[in-house]
Amino acid sequence: MNLLSELKHRFTPALSELANPQDLPALLAMIRPAQDAKFGDYQANCAMPLGKRVGQPPRELANQLIETVTLDDLAEKVEVAGPGFINITISDQILNQELTQAFADLQRLGIEASPLPKKIIIDFSSPNVAKPLHVGHIRSTAIGDSLSRVLRFLGHDVITDNHLGDWGTQFGMILYGYKNFSDAQAYAENPIAELSSIYRTVRHLIDYHNSVAKLPDAKALLEKQEQLFAEFSATDPGEDKALAKKLKKDTKSIKSKIAAQKEMIQSLVQTIETVESDPATRDLANRHPQIAQNVLAETAQLHAGDIENKELWSDFMEHGMQEIQRVYDRLDIKFDFVLGESFYHEQLSTVVDELISKEMATESEGALCVFLENHKAPMIIRKSDGAFLYATTDLATIKYRMSEWKPDVILYVVDFRQGEHFEKLFDVARLWGYTDTEYQHVKFGTVMGDDGKPFKTRAGDTVGLEPLLDEAENRALALVTQLDEGKPGGPEFDEEQRKAIAQMVGISALKYADLSQNRTSDYTFSYDKMVELKGNTATYLQYGYARVNGIFRKGEVDIDDLRENAVPFEFTEDIERELALKLLRFEEALQDVISDYRPNLLANYLFELTQTFFVFFEKCPVLKTAGSLRQSRLQFCDLTARTLQKGLSLLGIGVLQKM
Ligand code: ARG
């Protein structure tokens, strides 16, 4: 039983009588776990706002509420405190009954599947194939994978779909680079390395020409802004207070514009210098002045079915996919479908025709656009040169998903910077008639370095995902070695075993570092913190799990025996009761995760559970006790380990028997 939702359920009729239906969710949200054990286990704070509304002293109202709400069978104590807090202490009998049920249920730990399963598509990972995977991809991949696991566990019908970027301009870039300046031998030897180097070069050249073209205007604008600033500074407002105020405001604003403009110019200059300081690249840039247009032409030819480009594309795809698959294997990530952009290519013109015939799309400056009420800029679905866009493909994807799967929900686990794209996409989808589906942009922030800027290599490039995995494993190996060498009875692993453990610990640490963050904010990446043994890390949770196994080994506990001969749980110490409550909150944590698609709420829960377990472990001897108390404490250990294992598996993270 989910105690929290049961309590909310119990309060609902009484609250509905007193409040407007629209206020009910907020009032129910005020029923929550108590912050401090001295206020009981759960707290209902809804009498305060409600008292104000109905014009009754909150304490009186609270007393009235606890008269009407049936809690006797759940709680051993219900008290009104302070201005009108309702403090609820769950009865030991209920705790025991629920724990016993969880303990007996090896598969689901007493957690029921949703009686109203939904069909949910999760669009996640979705990297662009021609570019190397980078640190940002861990976010979408880990979050999407974890959501799919939690939703499935709670009984929903989940379809995971990797919407690969396998058809966009990035292919035009490598097509152009490959044809014009690739190193055939390097390509033969290591195609992926050569392709990423080509990609990088083309990117630099395009940025270079762009910057060269932009610089004069940017400088002219700066000059104008500086002139304005000089004018403002020279103006004497005299006694005119209004003018003085306006001048002050204008000066401040122009100053910040100047600063931003200078920064922009600085970055243009830097882009130019990077290319010009290297004779070979500069030479290449001079020989390819039209590179941006040429890249678009290569892309257009690919889309038009040009044989040579199509063949090269297949070749590039094969290598690119091998690379991506290798990373997915290391991360243990699987998809039900991998339907990339290229899959929808043939359907784009039909989509556009449909939007025209529905009079949703109109022409504007040669481009075909869907104008939307809530957005200034329209969604462009066909450019004036006839090319389709990312958005057009996303529309085709929605149509396909609707006809194929009829989902109740589609989740897009994508960087927050695509927020506007998805807002428009969802608006267009609804206008189009797909109104019965819930669309969610499950957005996430940027991975930052410790300098407070997006995490980059020393050379200023984005950090690749594979080197990151390697480094995580190296750090983990150092830790595992240190732990092993510090064991009282001497080390117990050989080099191979240490490596295998480190692999698991390293990858888990990396995933967990991401999943434990509030997804909507940026987070600072730190190798050191990631594998810390004490802290909110996967390593700590895995260590907790391994400790339980250590106890079982030491006590030569037969797990099957333990489970078959369950006794009632005993609460001789406060911490045992606390651990019981924590264990029973697993379901609450999972519900929290899916209510706003936030895996960090599960991570936090598991962290707190582990902390509580270690306190229990310190205060309550397990193997040194005997009889039913020993059995009860071993049951606590086992249920904690199983909750950790299940919880971690829902984050896509495994456990180790020993470490
Ligand atoms: N390939 C895109 C990128 O790397 C992400 C795609 C997300 N999914 C979608 N349906 N648009 O930015």
PDB file of N, CA and C in Angstrom, residues 241-308:
ATOM      1  N   LYS A 241      14.486  66.091 -13.556  1.00  0.00           N
ATOM      2  CA  LYS A 241      14.633  64.800 -12.864  1.00  0.00           C
ATOM      3  C   LYS A 241      14.246  63.628 -13.751  1.00  0.00           C
ATOM      4  N   ALA A 242      13.163  63.837 -14.516  1.00  0.00           N
ATOM      5  CA  ALA A 242      12.687  62.767 -15.405  1.00  0.00           C
ATOM      6  C   ALA A 242      13.765  62.418 -16.421  1.00  0.00           C
ATOM      7  N   LEU A 243      14.367  63.479 -16.971  1.00  0.00           N
ATOM      8  CA  LEU A 243      15.414  63.256 -17.966  1.00  0.00           C
ATOM      9  C   LEU A 243      16.609  62.537 -17.335  1.00  0.00           C
ATOM     10  N   ALA A 244      16.957  62.956 -16.137  1.00  0.00           N
ATOM     11  CA  ALA A 244      18.087  62.330 -15.435  1.00  0.00           C
ATOM     12  C   ALA A 244      17.840  60.842 -15.250  1.00  0.00           C
ATOM     13  N   LYS A 245      16.610  60.537 -14.891  1.00  0.00           N
ATOM     14  CA  LYS A 245      16.258  59.144 -14.653  1.00  0.00           C
ATOM     15  C   LYS A 245      16.365  58.335 -15.943  1.00  0.00           C
ATOM     16  N   LYS A 246      15.830  58.949 -16.998  1.00  0.00           N
ATOM     17  CA  LYS A 246      15.845  58.267 -18.290  1.00  0.00           C
ATOM     18  C   LYS A 246      17.284  58.051 -18.762  1.00  0.00           C
ATOM     19  N   LEU A 247      18.094  59.091 -18.589  1.00  0.00           N
ATOM     20  CA  LEU A 247      19.502  58.990 -18.993  1.00  0.00           C
ATOM     21  C   LEU A 247      20.209  57.855 -18.266  1.00  0.00           C
ATOM     22  N   LYS A 248      19.929  57.776 -16.980  1.00  0.00           N
ATOM     23  CA  LYS A 248      20.575  56.750 -16.172  1.00  0.00           C
ATOM     24  C   LYS A 248      20.209  55.354 -16.688  1.00  0.00           C
ATOM     25  N   LYS A 249      18.911  55.216 -16.987  1.00  0.00           N
ATOM     26  CA  LYS A 249      18.419  53.931 -17.454  1.00  0.00           C
ATOM     27  C   LYS A 249      19.041  53.577 -18.813  1.00  0.00           C
ATOM     28  N   ASP A 250      19.021  54.587 -19.701  1.00  0.00           N
ATOM     29  CA  ASP A 250      19.560  54.348 -21.047  1.00  0.00           C
ATOM     30  C   ASP A 250      21.045  54.014 -20.994  1.00  0.00           C
ATOM     31  N   THR A 251      21.753  54.709 -20.123  1.00  0.00           N
ATOM     32  CA  THR A 251      23.192  54.471 -20.017  1.00  0.00           C
ATOM     33  C   THR A 251      23.458  53.038 -19.566  1.00  0.00           C
ATOM     34  N   LYS A 252      22.673  52.629 -18.578  1.00  0.00           N
ATOM     35  CA  LYS A 252      22.856  51.281 -18.065  1.00  0.00           C
ATOM     36  C   LYS A 252      22.599  50.250 -19.171  1.00  0.00           C
ATOM     37  N   SER A 253      21.519  50.496 -19.901  1.00  0.00           N
ATOM     38  CA  SER A 253      21.162  49.526 -20.930  1.00  0.00           C
ATOM     39  C   SER A 253      22.204  49.491 -22.044  1.00  0.00           C
ATOM     40  N   ILE A 254      22.692  50.673 -22.468  1.00  0.00           N
ATOM     41  CA  ILE A 254      23.667  50.664 -23.562  1.00  0.00           C
ATOM     42  C   ILE A 254      24.976  50.028 -23.096  1.00  0.00           C
ATOM     43  N   LYS A 255      25.293  50.226 -21.835  1.00  0.00           N
ATOM     44  CA  LYS A 255      26.519  49.628 -21.297  1.00  0.00           C
ATOM     45  C   LYS A 255      26.468  48.104 -21.391  1.00  0.00           C
ATOM     46  N   SER A 256      25.312  47.549 -21.048  1.00  0.00           N
ATOM     47  CA  SER A 256      25.255  46.083 -21.072  1.00  0.00           C
ATOM     48  C   SER A 256      25.223  45.592 -22.517  1.00  0.00           C
ATOM     49  N   LYS A 257      24.620  46.401 -23.404  1.00  0.00           N
ATOM     50  CA  LYS A 257      24.648  46.008 -24.822  1.00  0.00           C
ATOM     51  C   LYS A 257      26.082  46.012 -25.349  1.00  0.00           C
ATOM     52  N   ILE A 258      26.821  47.034 -24.958  1.00  0.00           N
ATOM     53  CA  ILE A 258      28.213  47.123 -25.408  1.00  0.00           C
ATOM     54  C   ILE A 258      29.012  45.909 -24.920  1.00  0.00           C
ATOM     55  N   ALA A 259      28.778  45.553 -23.675  1.00  0.00           N
ATOM     56  CA  ALA A 259      29.517  44.406 -23.119  1.00  0.00           C
ATOM     57  C   ALA A 259      29.187  43.130 -23.901  1.00  0.00           C
ATOM     58  N   ALA A 260      27.893  42.943 -24.192  1.00  0.00           N
ATOM     59  CA  ALA A 260      27.491  41.737 -24.919  1.00  0.00           C
ATOM     60  C   ALA A 260      28.073  41.741 -26.327  1.00  0.00           C
ATOM     61  N   GLN A 261      28.052  42.924 -26.942  1.00  0.00           N
ATOM     62  CA  GLN A 261      28.561  43.037 -28.304  1.00  0.00           C
ATOM     63  C   GLN A 261      30.061  42.739 -28.338  1.00  0.00           C
ATOM     64  N   LYS A 262      30.767  43.236 -27.338  1.00  0.00           N
ATOM     65  CA  LYS A 262      32.216  42.994 -27.280  1.00  0.00           C
ATOM     66  C   LYS A 262      32.495  41.505 -27.142  1.00  0.00           C
ATOM     67  N   GLU A 263      31.697  40.876 -26.345  1.00  0.00           N
ATOM     68  CA  GLU A 263      31.892  39.447 -26.135  1.00  0.00           C
ATOM     69  C   GLU A 263      31.657  38.696 -27.443  1.00  0.00           C
ATOM     70  N   MET A 264      30.619  39.121 -28.150  1.00  0.00           N
ATOM     71  CA  MET A 264      30.287  38.483 -29.427  1.00  0.00           C
ATOM     72  C   MET A 264      31.454  38.647 -30.413  1.00  0.00           C
ATOM     73  N   ILE A 265      31.964  39.883 -30.496  1.00  0.00           N
ATOM     74  CA  ILE A 265      33.076  40.155 -31.407  1.00  0.00           C
ATOM     75  C   ILE A 265      34.291  39.310 -31.020  1.00  0.00           C
ATOM     76  N   GLN A 266      34.514  39.247 -29.722  1.00  0.00           N
ATOM     77  CA  GLN A 266      35.628  38.458 -29.212  1.00  0.00           C
ATOM     78  C   GLN A 266      35.528  37.008 -29.695  1.00  0.00           C
ATOM     79  N   SER A 267      34.309  36.470 -29.666  1.00  0.00           N
ATOM     80  CA  SER A 267      34.185  35.068 -30.069  1.00  0.00           C
ATOM     81  C   SER A 267      34.334  34.922 -31.587  1.00  0.00           C
ATOM     82  N   LEU A 268      33.858  35.930 -32.353  1.00  0.00           N
ATOM     83  CA  LEU A 268      34.084  35.882 -33.804  1.00  0.00           C
ATOM     84  C   LEU A 268      35.583  35.907 -34.096  1.00  0.00           C
ATOM     85  N   VAL A 269      36.262  36.818 -33.424  1.00  0.00           N
ATOM     86  CA  VAL A 269      37.699  36.969 -33.657  1.00  0.00           C
ATOM     87  C   VAL A 269      38.420  35.665 -33.313  1.00  0.00           C
ATOM     88  N   GLN A 270      37.989  35.059 -32.246  1.00  0.00           N
ATOM     89  CA  GLN A 270      38.651  33.820 -31.830  1.00  0.00           C
ATOM     90  C   GLN A 270      38.446  32.707 -32.860  1.00  0.00           C
ATOM     91  N   THR A 271      37.213  32.615 -33.368  1.00  0.00           N
ATOM     92  CA  THR A 271      36.928  31.618 -34.396  1.00  0.00           C
ATOM     93  C   THR A 271      37.821  31.849 -35.614  1.00  0.00           C
ATOM     94  N   ILE A 272      37.955  33.108 -35.985  1.00  0.00           N
ATOM     95  CA  ILE A 272      38.785  33.438 -37.147  1.00  0.00           C
ATOM     96  C   ILE A 272      40.247  33.085 -36.872  1.00  0.00           C
ATOM     97  N   GLU A 273      40.700  33.449 -35.677  1.00  0.00           N
ATOM     98  CA  GLU A 273      42.102  33.191 -35.341  1.00  0.00           C
ATOM     99  C   GLU A 273      42.432  31.698 -35.313  1.00  0.00           C
ATOM    100  N   THR A 274      41.501  30.913 -34.798  1.00  0.00           N
ATOM    101  CA  THR A 274      41.751  29.469 -34.723  1.00  0.00           C
ATOM    102  C   THR A 274      42.098  28.938 -36.109  1.00  0.00           C
ATOM    103  N   VAL A 275      41.365  29.383 -37.105  1.00  0.00           N
ATOM    104  CA  VAL A 275      41.624  28.901 -38.456  1.00  0.00           C
ATOM    105  C   VAL A 275      42.875  29.552 -39.039  1.00  0.00           C
ATOM    106  N   GLU A 276      43.018  30.862 -38.837  1.00  0.00           N
ATOM    107  CA  GLU A 276      44.132  31.557 -39.495  1.00  0.00           C
ATOM    108  C   GLU A 276      45.488  31.239 -38.879  1.00  0.00           C
ATOM    109  N   SER A 277      45.477  30.817 -37.636  1.00  0.00           N
ATOM    110  CA  SER A 277      46.765  30.536 -37.002  1.00  0.00           C
ATOM    111  C   SER A 277      47.342  29.201 -37.479  1.00  0.00           C
ATOM    112  N   ASP A 278      46.533  28.431 -38.178  1.00  0.00           N
ATOM    113  CA  ASP A 278      47.027  27.149 -38.665  1.00  0.00           C
ATOM    114  C   ASP A 278      47.078  27.196 -40.192  1.00  0.00           C
ATOM    115  N   PRO A 279      48.296  27.251 -40.767  1.00  0.00           N
ATOM    116  CA  PRO A 279      48.415  27.478 -42.221  1.00  0.00           C
ATOM    117  C   PRO A 279      47.597  26.486 -43.050  1.00  0.00           C
ATOM    118  N   ALA A 280      47.615  25.219 -42.655  1.00  0.00           N
ATOM    119  CA  ALA A 280      46.907  24.220 -43.467  1.00  0.00           C
ATOM    120  C   ALA A 280      45.408  24.498 -43.481  1.00  0.00           C
ATOM    121  N   THR A 281      44.858  24.790 -42.297  1.00  0.00           N
ATOM    122  CA  THR A 281      43.413  25.052 -42.219  1.00  0.00           C
ATOM    123  C   THR A 281      43.075  26.357 -42.941  1.00  0.00           C
ATOM    124  N   ARG A 282      43.957  27.349 -42.783  1.00  0.00           N
ATOM    125  CA  ARG A 282      43.699  28.619 -43.443  1.00  0.00           C
ATOM    126  C   ARG A 282      43.652  28.416 -44.950  1.00  0.00           C
ATOM    127  N   ASP A 283      44.584  27.625 -45.426  1.00  0.00           N
ATOM    128  CA  ASP A 283      44.652  27.320 -46.849  1.00  0.00           C
ATOM    129  C   ASP A 283      43.357  26.633 -47.305  1.00  0.00           C
ATOM    130  N   LEU A 284      42.929  25.695 -46.492  1.00  0.00           N
ATOM    131  CA  LEU A 284      41.688  24.972 -46.792  1.00  0.00           C
ATOM    132  C   LEU A 284      40.499  25.939 -46.827  1.00  0.00           C
ATOM    133  N   ALA A 285      40.480  26.839 -45.856  1.00  0.00           N
ATOM    134  CA  ALA A 285      39.380  27.816 -45.798  1.00  0.00           C
ATOM    135  C   ALA A 285      39.368  28.671 -47.060  1.00  0.00           C
ATOM    136  N   ASN A 286      40.561  29.075 -47.505  1.00  0.00           N
ATOM    137  CA  ASN A 286      40.622  29.902 -48.710  1.00  0.00           C
ATOM    138  C   ASN A 286      40.161  29.154 -49.946  1.00  0.00           C
ATOM    139  N   ARG A 287      40.447  27.861 -49.943  1.00  0.00           N
ATOM    140  CA  ARG A 287      40.066  27.085 -51.128  1.00  0.00           C
ATOM    141  C   ARG A 287      38.587  26.693 -51.123  1.00  0.00           C
ATOM    142  N   HIS A 288      37.931  26.881 -49.997  1.00  0.00           N
ATOM    143  CA  HIS A 288      36.501  26.512 -49.934  1.00  0.00           C
ATOM    144  C   HIS A 288      35.647  27.657 -49.406  1.00  0.00           C
ATOM    145  N   PRO A 289      35.618  28.750 -50.171  1.00  0.00           N
ATOM    146  CA  PRO A 289      34.901  29.920 -49.661  1.00  0.00           C
ATOM    147  C   PRO A 289      33.386  29.709 -49.602  1.00  0.00           C
ATOM    148  N   GLN A 290      32.862  28.850 -50.454  1.00  0.00           N
ATOM    149  CA  GLN A 290      31.404  28.668 -50.519  1.00  0.00           C
ATOM    150  C   GLN A 290      30.956  27.439 -49.736  1.00  0.00           C
ATOM    151  N   ILE A 291      31.747  27.038 -48.783  1.00  0.00           N
ATOM    152  CA  ILE A 291      31.497  25.735 -48.165  1.00  0.00           C
ATOM    153  C   ILE A 291      30.074  25.588 -47.596  1.00  0.00           C
ATOM    154  N   ALA A 292      29.552  26.639 -47.003  1.00  0.00           N
ATOM    155  CA  ALA A 292      28.222  26.519 -46.381  1.00  0.00           C
ATOM    156  C   ALA A 292      27.157  26.184 -47.434  1.00  0.00           C
ATOM    157  N   GLN A 293      27.206  26.921 -48.546  1.00  0.00           N
ATOM    158  CA  GLN A 293      26.223  26.653 -49.617  1.00  0.00           C
ATOM    159  C   GLN A 293      26.439  25.258 -50.200  1.00  0.00           C
ATOM    160  N   ASN A 294      27.721  24.895 -50.376  1.00  0.00           N
ATOM    161  CA  ASN A 294      28.008  23.585 -50.962  1.00  0.00           C
ATOM    162  C   ASN A 294      27.514  22.443 -50.087  1.00  0.00           C
ATOM    163  N   VAL A 295      27.613  22.646 -48.794  1.00  0.00           N
ATOM    164  CA  VAL A 295      27.137  21.621 -47.868  1.00  0.00           C
ATOM    165  C   VAL A 295      25.625  21.449 -48.018  1.00  0.00           C
ATOM    166  N   LEU A 296      24.935  22.576 -48.130  1.00  0.00           N
ATOM    167  CA  LEU A 296      23.484  22.493 -48.320  1.00  0.00           C
ATOM    168  C   LEU A 296      23.162  21.767 -49.625  1.00  0.00           C
ATOM    169  N   ALA A 297      23.984  22.050 -50.663  1.00  0.00           N
ATOM    170  CA  ALA A 297      23.738  21.406 -51.957  1.00  0.00           C
ATOM    171  C   ALA A 297      23.948  19.888 -51.846  1.00  0.00           C
ATOM    172  N   GLU A 298      24.981  19.477 -51.116  1.00  0.00           N
ATOM    173  CA  GLU A 298      25.216  18.040 -50.931  1.00  0.00           C
ATOM    174  C   GLU A 298      24.029  17.409 -50.199  1.00  0.00           C
ATOM    175  N   THR A 299      23.540  18.111 -49.174  1.00  0.00           N
ATOM    176  CA  THR A 299      22.400  17.583 -48.419  1.00  0.00           C
ATOM    177  C   THR A 299      21.192  17.441 -49.347  1.00  0.00           C
ATOM    178  N   ALA A 300      20.963  18.480 -50.150  1.00  0.00           N
ATOM    179  CA  ALA A 300      19.809  18.462 -51.055  1.00  0.00           C
ATOM    180  C   ALA A 300      19.930  17.299 -52.043  1.00  0.00           C
ATOM    181  N   GLN A 301      21.150  17.077 -52.524  1.00  0.00           N
ATOM    182  CA  GLN A 301      21.341  15.964 -53.473  1.00  0.00           C
ATOM    183  C   GLN A 301      21.063  14.616 -52.826  1.00  0.00           C
ATOM    184  N   LEU A 302      21.491  14.492 -51.607  1.00  0.00           N
ATOM    185  CA  LEU A 302      21.213  13.249 -50.873  1.00  0.00           C
ATOM    186  C   LEU A 302      19.707  13.049 -50.776  1.00  0.00           C
ATOM    187  N   HIS A 303      19.021  14.110 -50.398  1.00  0.00           N
ATOM    188  CA  HIS A 303      17.570  14.015 -50.229  1.00  0.00           C
ATOM    189  C   HIS A 303      16.869  13.754 -51.554  1.00  0.00           C
ATOM    190  N   ALA A 304      17.488  14.236 -52.650  1.00  0.00           N
ATOM    191  CA  ALA A 304      16.859  14.041 -53.962  1.00  0.00           C
ATOM    192  C   ALA A 304      17.155  12.648 -54.517  1.00  0.00           C
ATOM    193  N   GLY A 305      17.958  11.871 -53.796  1.00  0.00           N
ATOM    194  CA  GLY A 305      18.184  10.488 -54.219  1.00  0.00           C
ATOM    195  C   GLY A 305      19.428  10.272 -55.065  1.00  0.00           C
ATOM    196  N   ASP A 306      20.334  11.226 -55.083  1.00  0.00           N
ATOM    197  CA  ASP A 306      21.589  11.082 -55.824  1.00  0.00           C
ATOM    198  C   ASP A 306      22.311   9.788 -55.405  1.00  0.00           C
ATOM    199  N   ILE A 307      22.674   8.976 -56.438  1.00  0.00           N
ATOM    200  CA  ILE A 307      23.181   7.633 -56.137  1.00  0.00           C
ATOM    201  C   ILE A 307      24.476   7.668 -55.328  1.00  0.00           C
ATOM    202  N   GLU A 308      25.419   8.504 -55.783  1.00  0.00           N
ATOM    203  CA  GLU A 308      26.707   8.531 -55.092  1.00  0.00           C
ATOM    204  C   GLU A 308      26.531   8.941 -53.617  1.00  0.00           C
TER     205      GLU A 308
END
